[in-house]
Coordinates of C-alpha atoms in Angstrom, one line a residue:
X1 CA 121.3 48.2 115.7
X2 CA 118.2 46.2 117.2
X3 CA 114.9 47.3 116.0
X4 CA 114.2 49.0 119.1
X5 CA 117.2 50.7 119.3
X6 CA 117.3 52.0 115.9
X7 CA 113.4 53.0 116.0
X8 CA 114.0 56.7 117.3
X9 CA 116.0 57.5 113.9
X10 CA 112.6 56.4 111.3
X11 CA 109.8 58.0 113.1
X12 CA 109.1 60.5 109.9
X13 CA 105.7 60.5 110.8
X14 CA 106.3 62.0 114.3
X15 CA 107.9 64.8 112.9
X16 CA 106.7 68.4 113.0
X17 CA 104.7 69.7 110.0
X18 CA 106.2 72.4 109.5
X19 CA 109.8 70.4 109.3
X20 CA 108.0 68.2 106.7
X21 CA 107.1 71.1 104.7
X22 CA 110.5 72.1 104.5
X23 CA 111.5 68.7 102.9
X24 CA 108.8 68.3 101.0
X25 CA 108.9 71.5 99.0
X26 CA 112.3 69.9 97.7
X27 CA 109.7 67.7 95.6
X28 CA 107.9 68.5 92.5
X29 CA 103.9 69.7 92.4
X30 CA 103.1 66.1 91.3
X31 CA 104.4 64.4 94.1
X32 CA 103.2 66.3 96.8
X33 CA 99.7 66.3 95.7
X34 CA 99.9 62.6 94.8
X35 CA 102.0 60.2 96.3
X36 CA 102.9 62.3 99.5
X37 CA 99.4 62.3 100.9
X38 CA 99.5 58.6 100.4
X39 CA 102.0 57.7 102.5
X40 CA 100.7 58.2 105.8
X41 CA 98.1 60.4 107.4
X42 CA 100.6 62.8 109.1
X43 CA 102.3 63.3 105.8
X44 CA 99.0 63.9 104.4
X45 CA 98.0 66.5 106.8
X46 CA 101.3 68.2 106.1
X47 CA 100.7 68.5 102.3
X48 CA 97.1 69.7 103.2
X49 CA 98.0 72.5 105.8
X50 CA 100.0 75.7 104.9
X51 CA 103.7 74.4 105.4
X52 CA 104.3 73.3 101.8
X53 CA 102.6 76.5 100.2
X54 CA 104.0 79.2 101.8
X55 CA 106.0 79.3 98.4
X56 CA 104.2 78.3 95.1
X57 CA 105.7 77.6 91.9
X58 CA 103.3 76.5 89.1
X59 CA 104.7 78.0 86.5
X60 CA 105.9 75.2 84.3
X61 CA 103.1 73.5 84.9
X62 CA 100.8 76.4 83.9
X63 CA 102.4 77.1 80.6
X64 CA 101.2 74.1 79.3
X65 CA 97.6 73.2 81.1
X66 CA 94.3 74.8 80.0
X67 CA 93.4 77.6 81.7
X68 CA 90.4 76.7 83.7
X69 CA 92.6 73.8 85.5
X70 CA 95.1 76.2 86.1
X71 CA 92.9 78.5 88.1
X72 CA 91.2 75.5 90.2
X73 CA 95.0 74.5 90.8
X74 CA 95.4 78.3 92.2
X75 CA 92.5 78.4 94.4
X76 CA 93.4 74.8 95.9
X77 CA 96.9 75.8 96.7
X78 CA 96.3 79.3 97.8
X79 CA 93.4 78.3 100.2
X80 CA 96.0 76.1 101.9
X81 CA 98.4 78.4 102.5
X82 CA 96.1 79.8 104.8
X83 CA 97.0 83.4 104.6
X84 CA 100.6 82.4 104.6
X85 CA 101.5 82.9 100.7
X86 CA 104.6 84.7 100.1
X87 CA 105.6 84.0 96.8
X88 CA 103.6 82.9 93.6
X89 CA 105.0 81.8 90.0
X90 CA 102.1 81.1 87.5
X91 CA 101.3 81.8 83.9
X92 CA 98.6 82.4 82.0
X93 CA 96.1 83.7 84.5
X94 CA 93.0 84.7 82.2
X95 CA 90.3 85.7 84.6
X96 CA 89.8 88.5 86.7
X97 CA 88.2 86.9 89.2
X98 CA 90.9 84.7 90.1
X99 CA 93.3 87.8 90.2
X100 CA 90.7 89.0 92.7
X101 CA 91.6 85.8 94.7
X102 CA 94.9 86.0 94.9
X103 CA 94.6 89.5 95.9
X104 CA 92.6 88.7 98.8
X105 CA 94.9 85.8 100.3
X106 CA 98.1 88.4 99.6
X107 CA 98.4 89.6 103.1
X108 CA 101.7 87.9 103.3
X109 CA 102.5 88.2 99.6
X110 CA 106.2 89.5 98.8
X111 CA 106.7 88.1 95.2
X112 CA 103.9 87.6 92.5
X113 CA 105.2 86.3 89.3
X114 CA 102.3 86.2 86.6
X115 CA 103.5 86.0 83.3
X116 CA 101.1 85.9 80.1
X117 CA 98.3 86.7 81.7
X118 CA 95.2 88.6 80.6
X119 CA 94.2 90.4 83.6
X120 CA 92.7 93.6 82.9
X121 CA 93.3 97.8 84.1
X122 CA 90.0 97.3 86.3
X123 CA 90.6 94.4 88.4
X124 CA 94.2 95.5 89.1
X125 CA 93.0 99.3 90.0
X126 CA 89.9 97.4 92.2
X127 CA 92.4 94.9 94.4
X128 CA 96.2 96.5 94.1
X129 CA 95.1 97.7 97.6
X130 CA 95.5 94.6 99.0
X131 CA 99.2 93.6 97.1
X132 CA 101.0 96.3 99.5
X133 CA 103.3 93.9 100.9
X134 CA 104.7 93.1 97.3
X135 CA 108.7 93.6 96.9
X136 CA 108.6 91.8 93.8
X137 CA 106.0 91.8 90.8
X138 CA 106.6 90.6 87.3
X139 CA 103.7 91.0 84.6
X140 CA 105.4 90.3 81.5
X141 CA 103.6 89.5 78.1
X142 CA 100.6 90.6 80.3
X143 CA 99.2 93.0 77.1
X144 CA 95.9 93.9 78.4
X145 CA 96.7 96.2 81.3
X146 CA 98.3 99.6 80.7
X147 CA 98.8 103.1 82.8
X148 CA 95.6 102.7 85.0
X149 CA 96.8 99.4 86.3
X150 CA 100.7 100.5 86.7
X151 CA 99.7 103.4 88.5
X152 CA 97.2 101.4 90.9
X153 CA 100.5 99.2 91.3
X154 CA 102.6 102.0 92.0
X155 CA 100.6 104.0 94.6
X156 CA 99.5 100.8 96.5
X157 CA 102.7 98.8 96.2
X158 CA 104.8 101.2 98.6
X159 CA 107.4 98.7 99.2
X160 CA 108.1 97.4 95.4
X161 CA 111.6 97.5 94.2
X162 CA 111.4 95.5 91.4
X163 CA 109.0 95.4 88.6
X164 CA 109.4 93.5 85.6
X165 CA 106.5 94.5 82.3
X166 CA 108.3 93.0 79.9
X167 CA 106.9 92.4 76.0
X168 CA 107.2 90.7 73.1
X169 CA 107.3 92.1 69.3
X170 CA 104.4 90.6 68.4
X171 CA 102.5 91.5 71.5
X172 CA 103.2 95.3 70.9
X173 CA 102.7 95.6 67.4
X174 CA 99.6 97.3 68.0
X175 CA 100.3 99.7 70.5
X176 CA 101.9 102.7 69.2
X177 CA 103.6 104.2 72.6
X178 CA 104.0 103.1 76.0
X179 CA 105.6 106.5 77.2
X180 CA 101.8 107.1 79.2
X181 CA 102.9 103.9 81.1
X182 CA 106.6 105.2 81.5
X183 CA 105.2 108.0 83.2
X184 CA 103.2 106.0 85.5
X185 CA 106.1 104.3 86.6
X186 CA 108.4 107.4 87.0
X187 CA 106.1 109.0 89.3
X188 CA 104.5 106.3 91.3
X189 CA 107.4 103.8 92.1
X190 CA 110.3 105.9 93.6
X191 CA 112.0 103.0 95.2
X192 CA 112.4 100.9 92.4
X193 CA 115.9 99.4 92.2
X194 CA 115.2 96.7 89.3
X195 CA 113.0 97.5 86.5
X196 CA 112.5 95.7 83.4
X197 CA 110.9 97.0 80.2
X198 CA 112.0 94.7 77.0
X199 CA 110.6 95.7 73.9
X200 CA 108.3 98.5 74.7
X201 CA 107.8 101.4 72.7
X202 CA 109.7 104.1 74.8
X203 CA 112.0 107.2 73.8
X204 CA 114.8 108.8 75.4
X205 CA 112.6 111.3 77.3
X206 CA 110.7 108.3 78.8
X207 CA 114.1 106.7 79.8
X208 CA 115.3 110.2 81.7
X209 CA 111.9 110.6 83.1
X210 CA 112.2 107.1 84.9
X211 CA 115.5 107.8 86.0
X212 CA 114.8 111.1 87.6
X213 CA 111.3 109.5 89.7
X214 CA 113.5 106.3 90.7
X215 CA 117.0 107.6 91.9
X216 CA 117.7 104.4 93.4
X217 CA 117.5 102.0 90.3
X218 CA 120.3 99.9 90.2
X219 CA 119.2 97.8 87.3
X220 CA 117.7 99.0 83.8
X221 CA 116.5 96.5 81.1
X222 CA 115.5 98.5 77.6
X223 CA 116.3 95.4 75.5
X224 CA 114.3 95.6 72.4
X225 CA 113.6 99.7 73.1
X226 CA 114.7 100.4 69.8
X227 CA 113.3 104.1 70.2
X228 CA 116.2 104.8 73.0
X229 CA 119.0 106.1 71.8
X230 CA 120.5 107.7 75.2
X231 CA 124.5 107.2 75.0
X232 CA 125.6 104.9 77.2
X233 CA 128.5 106.8 78.4
X234 CA 126.1 109.4 79.5
X235 CA 124.6 107.4 81.8
X236 CA 127.3 105.9 83.5
X237 CA 128.7 109.3 84.0
X238 CA 124.8 110.8 85.5
X239 CA 124.1 107.3 87.2
X240 CA 127.5 105.5 87.8
X241 CA 125.8 102.7 90.1
X242 CA 123.2 101.8 87.2
X243 CA 123.7 98.8 84.9
X244 CA 122.0 99.3 81.7
X245 CA 120.7 96.2 79.2
X246 CA 119.8 97.2 76.0
X247 CA 118.6 98.3 73.2
X248 CA 120.6 95.7 71.6
X249 CA 119.2 92.6 71.8
X250 CA 121.5 88.7 71.8
X251 CA 119.3 86.1 70.6
X252 CA 118.8 83.3 73.0
X253 CA 119.5 85.3 76.2
X254 CA 115.7 86.5 77.0
X255 CA 113.9 83.4 77.7
X256 CA 114.5 79.8 77.1
X257 CA 110.7 78.9 76.7
X258 CA 109.4 80.7 73.6
X259 CA 106.3 83.4 73.7
X260 CA 105.4 82.1 70.8
X261 CA 104.8 78.4 72.2
X262 CA 103.1 80.1 75.0
X263 CA 100.5 81.9 72.9
X264 CA 100.8 80.4 69.1
X265 CA 100.9 76.7 69.6
X266 CA 97.8 74.4 68.7
X267 CA 99.0 71.9 71.2
X268 CA 96.6 70.8 74.1
X269 CA 99.7 69.0 75.4
X270 CA 100.1 69.0 79.1
X271 CA 102.8 67.2 81.2
X272 CA 100.4 66.0 83.6
X273 CA 97.1 67.4 83.9
X274 CA 94.5 67.0 86.9
X275 CA 91.2 66.2 87.3
X276 CA 88.8 68.0 89.6
X277 CA 89.6 68.2 93.4
X278 CA 86.6 67.4 95.6
X279 CA 86.5 69.5 99.4
X280 CA 87.5 66.5 100.8
X281 CA 90.9 66.1 99.1
X282 CA 90.3 63.1 97.1
X283 CA 91.8 62.3 93.8
X284 CA 91.6 61.0 90.3
X285 CA 94.1 61.8 88.1
X286 CA 96.4 60.4 85.7
X287 CA 100.2 61.1 84.6
X288 CA 101.8 59.7 81.7
X289 CA 105.4 59.9 80.6
X290 CA 107.6 57.9 78.3
X291 CA 105.1 54.6 78.8
X292 CA 105.0 55.1 82.6
X293 CA 101.7 55.4 84.0
X294 CA 101.0 56.0 87.4
X295 CA 97.0 56.4 88.3
X296 CA 95.8 57.7 92.0
X297 CA 92.2 56.1 92.8
X298 CA 89.6 57.7 94.6
X299 CA 89.0 56.2 98.2
X300 CA 85.8 56.4 99.8
X301 CA 85.3 58.2 103.1
X302 CA 89.4 58.5 104.1
X303 CA 92.0 58.4 100.9
X304 CA 94.8 57.7 103.4
X305 CA 93.5 53.9 104.2
X306 CA 94.9 53.4 100.4
X307 CA 98.8 53.0 100.0
X308 CA 100.8 53.2 96.8
X309 CA 98.8 52.2 93.4
X310 CA 100.2 48.9 91.9
X311 CA 103.2 49.4 89.7
X312 CA 101.8 49.3 86.0

């Protein structure tokens, strides 16, 4: 086949941006932010637009990264989404202002996973009204929030069908009871179908109150809730469609990544760290993996004038 005859099959730079975005979302974060923009101007514009950032999952990266880097990355990627963000998965958001920033851009947000974050009750109360489109919310290991935040979420997120607020034994050792939080869930989240409350200090009365206030529940995770002694046969008779996990815990079934690694490790290791991004989207970063080093150099006015960096 001649070059002219086959050229129509090779015009990747002429694909519409949303089609490119669908393709690029299959790549990892590192490739999207560094390699793809160097291929051509069209691809660079595609990854700067909202097409790749309607779903942002940087959970694995954020668990091993410095909190200020997580904040800068979130500001960059959420700004690129231009209000079209539907799903966000990130850990260790430790600043109330970045949570407020997320809420400011949550007009289309349906799923928010914000594990191991140190956000406060007060900021959740302030911005919960901007999270009204949420149907899925995971605040597991967020030990700083309590009754006020949960009430604010329940009262403002009327579409919420899944709520996860799992804890770790060490994370709740100081907390004598979560009865008030269970009460808030029961009285403000009537449309819940999935609820995860692992290792919370709740009792039989709390569970019964939740089941009464959340009649649509299909799945209830009570693993590690040692003060719950309800008979499963009784629950099955009263709620035949309800699947209950726990309170017994089978080791290894919770999270593959250890809570201890996230909170108690002295290691500063990062899978791939990054330097600050300027307004013109210039890059100056380095990734090092098993002796293979990749450097992206900052260009002058237009970084797209440069191709791939030389092989190490």
